[in-house]
Coordinates of C-alpha atoms and ligand atoms in Angstrom, one line a residue:
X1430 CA 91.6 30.0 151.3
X1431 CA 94.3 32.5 150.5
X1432 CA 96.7 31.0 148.4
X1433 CA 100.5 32.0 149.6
X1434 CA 102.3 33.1 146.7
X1435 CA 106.3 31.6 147.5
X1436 CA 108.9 34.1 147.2
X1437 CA 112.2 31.5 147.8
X1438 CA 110.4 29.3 144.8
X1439 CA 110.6 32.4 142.5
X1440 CA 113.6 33.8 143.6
X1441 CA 115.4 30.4 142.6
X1442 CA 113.5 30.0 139.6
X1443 CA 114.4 33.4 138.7
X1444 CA 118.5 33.0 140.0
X1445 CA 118.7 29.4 137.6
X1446 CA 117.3 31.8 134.7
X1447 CA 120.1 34.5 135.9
X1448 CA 122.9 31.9 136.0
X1449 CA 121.8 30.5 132.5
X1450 CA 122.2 33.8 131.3
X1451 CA 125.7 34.7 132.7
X1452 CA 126.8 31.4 131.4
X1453 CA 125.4 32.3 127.9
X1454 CA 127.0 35.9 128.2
X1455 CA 130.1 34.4 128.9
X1456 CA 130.2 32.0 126.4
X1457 CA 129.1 35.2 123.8
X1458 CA 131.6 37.4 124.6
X1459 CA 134.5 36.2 126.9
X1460 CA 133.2 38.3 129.7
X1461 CA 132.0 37.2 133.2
X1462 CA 129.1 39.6 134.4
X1463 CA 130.8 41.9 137.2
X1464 CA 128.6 44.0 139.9
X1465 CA 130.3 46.4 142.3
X1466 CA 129.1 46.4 146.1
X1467 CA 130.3 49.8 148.3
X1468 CA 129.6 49.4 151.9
X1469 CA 130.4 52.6 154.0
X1470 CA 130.1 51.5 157.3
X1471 CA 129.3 49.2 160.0
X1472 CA 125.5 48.9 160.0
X1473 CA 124.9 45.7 161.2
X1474 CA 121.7 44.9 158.7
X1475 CA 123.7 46.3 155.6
X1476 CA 126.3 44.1 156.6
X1477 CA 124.3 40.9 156.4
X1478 CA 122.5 42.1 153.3
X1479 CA 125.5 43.0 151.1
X1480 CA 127.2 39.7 152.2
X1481 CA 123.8 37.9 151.3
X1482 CA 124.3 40.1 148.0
X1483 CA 127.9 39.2 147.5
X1484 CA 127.3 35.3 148.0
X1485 CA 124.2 35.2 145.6
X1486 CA 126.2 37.0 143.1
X1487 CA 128.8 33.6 143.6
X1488 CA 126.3 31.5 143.1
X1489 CA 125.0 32.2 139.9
X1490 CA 128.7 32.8 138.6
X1491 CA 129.0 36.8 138.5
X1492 CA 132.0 38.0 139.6
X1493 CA 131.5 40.8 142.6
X1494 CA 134.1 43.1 144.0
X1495 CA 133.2 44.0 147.5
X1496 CA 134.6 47.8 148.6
X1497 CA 134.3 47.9 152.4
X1498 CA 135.1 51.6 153.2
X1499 CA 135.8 53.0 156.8
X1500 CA 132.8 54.6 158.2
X1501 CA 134.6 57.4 158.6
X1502 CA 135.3 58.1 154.5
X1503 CA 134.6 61.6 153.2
X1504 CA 132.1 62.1 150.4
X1505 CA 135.7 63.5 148.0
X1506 CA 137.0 59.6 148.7
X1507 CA 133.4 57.6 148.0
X1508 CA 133.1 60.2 144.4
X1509 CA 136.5 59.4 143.8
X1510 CA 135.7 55.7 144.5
X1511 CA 132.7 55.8 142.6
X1512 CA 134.3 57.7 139.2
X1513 CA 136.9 54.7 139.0
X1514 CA 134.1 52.4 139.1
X1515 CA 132.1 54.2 136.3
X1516 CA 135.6 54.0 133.9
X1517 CA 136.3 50.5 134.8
X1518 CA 134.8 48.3 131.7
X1519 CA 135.2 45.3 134.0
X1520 CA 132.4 46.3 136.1
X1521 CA 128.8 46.5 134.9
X1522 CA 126.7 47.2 137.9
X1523 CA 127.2 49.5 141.0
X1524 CA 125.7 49.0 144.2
X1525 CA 125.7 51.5 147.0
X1526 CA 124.2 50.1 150.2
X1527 CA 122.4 52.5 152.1
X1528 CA 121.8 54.4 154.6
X1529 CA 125.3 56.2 154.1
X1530 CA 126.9 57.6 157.2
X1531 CA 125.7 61.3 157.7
X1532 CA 128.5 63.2 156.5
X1533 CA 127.5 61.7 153.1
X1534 CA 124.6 63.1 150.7
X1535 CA 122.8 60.2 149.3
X1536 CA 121.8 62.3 146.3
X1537 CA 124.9 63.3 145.5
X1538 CA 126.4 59.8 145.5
X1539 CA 123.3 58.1 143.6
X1540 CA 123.8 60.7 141.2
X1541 CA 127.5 60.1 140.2
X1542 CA 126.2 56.2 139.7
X1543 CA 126.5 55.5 135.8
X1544 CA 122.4 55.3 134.8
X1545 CA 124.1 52.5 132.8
X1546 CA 125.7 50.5 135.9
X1547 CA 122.7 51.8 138.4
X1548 CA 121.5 48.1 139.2
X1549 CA 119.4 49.7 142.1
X1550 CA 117.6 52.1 139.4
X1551 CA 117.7 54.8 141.8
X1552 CA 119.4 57.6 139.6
X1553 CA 117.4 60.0 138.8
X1554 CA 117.6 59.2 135.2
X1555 CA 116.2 55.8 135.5
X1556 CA 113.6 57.1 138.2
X1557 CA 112.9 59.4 134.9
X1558 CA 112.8 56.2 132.7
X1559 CA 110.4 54.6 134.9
X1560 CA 108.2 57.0 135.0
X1561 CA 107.7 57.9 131.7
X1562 CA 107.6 53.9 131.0
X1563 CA 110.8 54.0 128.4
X1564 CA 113.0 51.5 130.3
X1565 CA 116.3 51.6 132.4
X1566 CA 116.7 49.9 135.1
X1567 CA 114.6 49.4 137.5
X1568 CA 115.0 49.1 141.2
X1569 CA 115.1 45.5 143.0
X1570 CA 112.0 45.2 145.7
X1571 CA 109.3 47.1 143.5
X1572 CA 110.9 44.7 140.4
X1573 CA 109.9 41.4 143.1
X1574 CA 106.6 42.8 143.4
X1575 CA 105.8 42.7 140.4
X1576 CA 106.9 39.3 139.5
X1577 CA 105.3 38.0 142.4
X1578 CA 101.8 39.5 141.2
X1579 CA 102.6 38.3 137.9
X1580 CA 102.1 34.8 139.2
X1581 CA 98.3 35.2 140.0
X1582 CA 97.4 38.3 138.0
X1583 CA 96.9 37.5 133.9
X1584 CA 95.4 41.0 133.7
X1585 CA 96.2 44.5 135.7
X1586 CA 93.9 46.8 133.4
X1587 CA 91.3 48.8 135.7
X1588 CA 92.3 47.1 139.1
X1589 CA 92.6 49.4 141.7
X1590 CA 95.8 49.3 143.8
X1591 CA 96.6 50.7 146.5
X1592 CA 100.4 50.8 147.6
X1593 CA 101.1 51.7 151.2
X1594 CA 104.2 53.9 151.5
X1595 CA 105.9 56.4 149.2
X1596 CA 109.4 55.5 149.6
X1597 CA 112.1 56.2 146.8
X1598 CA 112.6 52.6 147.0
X1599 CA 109.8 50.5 147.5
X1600 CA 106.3 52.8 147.5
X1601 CA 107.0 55.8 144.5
X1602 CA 108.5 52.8 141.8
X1603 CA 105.9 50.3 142.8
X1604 CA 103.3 52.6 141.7
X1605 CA 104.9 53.6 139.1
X1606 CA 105.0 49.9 137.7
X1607 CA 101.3 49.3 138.0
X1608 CA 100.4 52.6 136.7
X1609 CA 102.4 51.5 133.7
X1610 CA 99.7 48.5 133.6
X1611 CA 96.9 50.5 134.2
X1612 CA 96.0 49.9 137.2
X1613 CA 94.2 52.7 139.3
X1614 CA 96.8 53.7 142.0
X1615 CA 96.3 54.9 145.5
X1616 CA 99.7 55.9 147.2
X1617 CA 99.1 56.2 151.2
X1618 CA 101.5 57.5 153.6
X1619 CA 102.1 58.4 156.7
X1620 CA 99.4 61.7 156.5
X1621 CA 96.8 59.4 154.9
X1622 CA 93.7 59.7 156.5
X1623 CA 91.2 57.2 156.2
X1624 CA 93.8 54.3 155.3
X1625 CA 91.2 50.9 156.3
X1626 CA 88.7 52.6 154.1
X1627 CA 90.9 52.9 151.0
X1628 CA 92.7 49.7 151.3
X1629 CA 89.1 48.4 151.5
X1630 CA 88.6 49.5 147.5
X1631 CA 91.1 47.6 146.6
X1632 CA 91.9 44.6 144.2
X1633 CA 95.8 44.5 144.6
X1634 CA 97.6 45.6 148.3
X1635 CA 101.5 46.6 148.5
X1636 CA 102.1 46.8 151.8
X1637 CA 105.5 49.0 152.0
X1638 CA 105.2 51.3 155.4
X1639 CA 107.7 49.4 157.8
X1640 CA 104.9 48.8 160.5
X1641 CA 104.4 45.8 162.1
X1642 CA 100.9 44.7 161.4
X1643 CA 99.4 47.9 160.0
X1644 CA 97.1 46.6 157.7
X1645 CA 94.4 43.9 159.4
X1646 CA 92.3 41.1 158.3
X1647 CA 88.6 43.7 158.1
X1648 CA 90.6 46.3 155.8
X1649 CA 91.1 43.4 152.8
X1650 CA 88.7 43.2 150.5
X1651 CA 87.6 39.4 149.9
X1652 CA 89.8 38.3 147.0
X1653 CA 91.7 40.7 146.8
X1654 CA 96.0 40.0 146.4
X1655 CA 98.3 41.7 148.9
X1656 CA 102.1 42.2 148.9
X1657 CA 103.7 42.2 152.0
X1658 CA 107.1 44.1 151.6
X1659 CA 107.2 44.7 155.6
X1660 CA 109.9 43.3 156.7
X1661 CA 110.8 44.6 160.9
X1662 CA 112.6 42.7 163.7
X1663 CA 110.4 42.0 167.0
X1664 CA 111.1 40.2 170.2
X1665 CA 108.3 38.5 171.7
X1666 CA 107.9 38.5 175.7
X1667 CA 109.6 34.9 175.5
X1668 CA 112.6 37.0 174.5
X1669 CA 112.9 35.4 170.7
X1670 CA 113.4 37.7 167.8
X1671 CA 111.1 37.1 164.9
X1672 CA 110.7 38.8 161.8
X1673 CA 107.1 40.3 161.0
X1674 CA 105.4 41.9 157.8
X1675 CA 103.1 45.4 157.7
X1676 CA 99.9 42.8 157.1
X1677 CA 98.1 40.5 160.1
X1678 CA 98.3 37.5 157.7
X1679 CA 96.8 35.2 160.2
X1680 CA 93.7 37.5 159.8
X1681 CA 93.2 37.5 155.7
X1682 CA 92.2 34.0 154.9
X1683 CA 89.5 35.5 153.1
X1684 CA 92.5 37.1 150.6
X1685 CA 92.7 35.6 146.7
X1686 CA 97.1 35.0 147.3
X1687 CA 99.5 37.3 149.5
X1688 CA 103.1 36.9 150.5
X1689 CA 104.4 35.4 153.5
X1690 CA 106.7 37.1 155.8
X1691 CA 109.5 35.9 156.0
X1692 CA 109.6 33.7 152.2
X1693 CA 107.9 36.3 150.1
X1694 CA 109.1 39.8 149.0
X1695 CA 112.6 39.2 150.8
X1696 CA 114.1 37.0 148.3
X1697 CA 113.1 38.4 145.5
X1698 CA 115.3 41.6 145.8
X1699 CA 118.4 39.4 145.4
X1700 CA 117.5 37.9 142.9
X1701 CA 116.2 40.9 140.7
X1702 CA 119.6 42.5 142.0
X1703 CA 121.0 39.9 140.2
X1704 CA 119.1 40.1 137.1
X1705 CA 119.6 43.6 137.0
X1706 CA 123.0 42.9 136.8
X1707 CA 123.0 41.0 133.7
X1708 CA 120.9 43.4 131.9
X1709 CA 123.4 45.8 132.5
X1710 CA 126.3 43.2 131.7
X1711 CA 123.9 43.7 127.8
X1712 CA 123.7 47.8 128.6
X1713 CA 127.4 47.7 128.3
X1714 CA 127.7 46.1 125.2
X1715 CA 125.2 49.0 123.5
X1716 CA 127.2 51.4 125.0
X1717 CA 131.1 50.7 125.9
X1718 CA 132.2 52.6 128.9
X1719 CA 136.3 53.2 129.6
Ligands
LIG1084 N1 119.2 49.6 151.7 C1 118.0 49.1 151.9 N2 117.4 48.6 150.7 C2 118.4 48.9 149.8 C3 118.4 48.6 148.4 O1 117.5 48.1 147.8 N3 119.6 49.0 147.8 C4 120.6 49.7 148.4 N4 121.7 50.0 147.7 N5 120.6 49.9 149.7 C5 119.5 49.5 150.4

């Protein structure tokens, strides 16, 4: 029987640990952890998330400052926006939610991010950091991940894993992490050929491709541990919306622990987001910004 590995359980295990530390930096130093949210924009699921972001950061007593910005604002304005933010020794974390509207270069705008304040870990110096294993911060999902695996693997040395996707976000810094624990990585994409046959090597699964029910029950090795990190919007012929992950987890019972979807890799972001925060709340203390 596949044991389901709870991602709310964790997620509020890991935000009590997070408010016990802002309470303990507070107390230390007279400051009150502070993250930054920008939110170009209308997008009707970045909406929801950065509010979800904005009342988690409430919760475990950070301060946030939300920046709701018309979707019509130039790239000059969001810089500009972004340049006070880095100067302001009140704020320790920056969060840019994308996608931006298309009149705005995501690279540009991740690279005028502080590495320091870059909660997301999506600067290129902390994509740097990451992969050459000398810290920074690292970004929020593949962070999850790996704290859910961390709950039923002791040992990563000589598994093979196999992470399906190669986003900036999600498939590229996953990999990255379980290369760091010597793991054998496989990164499949959308060209892969032969996908059942290479998830079928493998002892750890991160499912990160967006596709509802790509990977099926016969592609799973028995005992294996899969991450589901799918997480897409589908309306059944009964005409209810439901949310569904990249694996048929009705079909891998004969799996060692996997994630649910909804309940595993979902709540986990926030919380690491959160995390992240205090850990650049420390950063800024090393290195005093303004
Ligand atoms: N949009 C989708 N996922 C993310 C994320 O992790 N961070 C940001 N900033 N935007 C996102």
């Amino acid at each position: 029987m596949v044991a389901i590995i709870d991602g709310r359980a964790l997620a509020r295990s890991l935000s009590d640990d997070t408010a016990r530390a802002v309470a303990a930096f507070r107390d230390r130093h007279a400051v009150v952890p502070c993250l930054a949210v920008v939110l170009v924009g209308e997008d009707a699921a970045s909406t929801v998330y950065v509010a979800r972001k904005v009342a988690e950061t409430a919760r475990v007593g950070m301060i946030s400052v939300e920046h709701r910005l018309d979707a019509g604002t130039s790239q000059p304005d969001l810089l500009a926006l972004i340049a006070a933010l880095n100067a302001d020794p009140q704020v320790h974390g920056i969060l840019v939610q994308l996608p931006l509207p298309p009149q705005i270069d995501p690279g540009r705008v991740l690279d005028a991010i502080d590495p320091a304040k870059d909660v997301d870990g999506f600067h290129p110096v902390n994509v740097g950091r990451l992969s050459t294993g000398t810290g920074g911060l690292v970004p929020c999902t593949p962070l999850g991940c790996l704290e859910l695996l961390d709950t039923v693997i002791a040992d990563y040395r000589g598994l093979d894993a196999v992470v399906i996707g190669k986003s900036n976000i999600v498939g590229k810094p996953v990999a990255m992490m379980l290369l760091e624990r010597e793991c054998t990585v496989t990164v499949t994409h959308i060209a892969t050929r032969g996908l059942a046959d290479i998830v079928r090597s493998a002892d750890i699964v991160v499912a990160a491709a967006g596709s509802p029910r790509l990977v099926r029950g016969a592609w799973i090795k028995p005992g294996a541990v899969v991450i589901d990190v799918g997480i897409t919007r589908v309306v059944d012929a009964d005409g209810r919306a439901r949310l569904v992950g990249d694996v048929a987890f009705d079909e891998i019972g004969h799996a060692r622990a996997a994630t649910p979807v909804p309940g595993g890799v979902g709540p986990m972001t926030i919380a690491c987001l959160l995390a992240n925060t205090v850990r650049a709340a420390h950063l800024s203390l090393a290195a005093p910004h303004g």
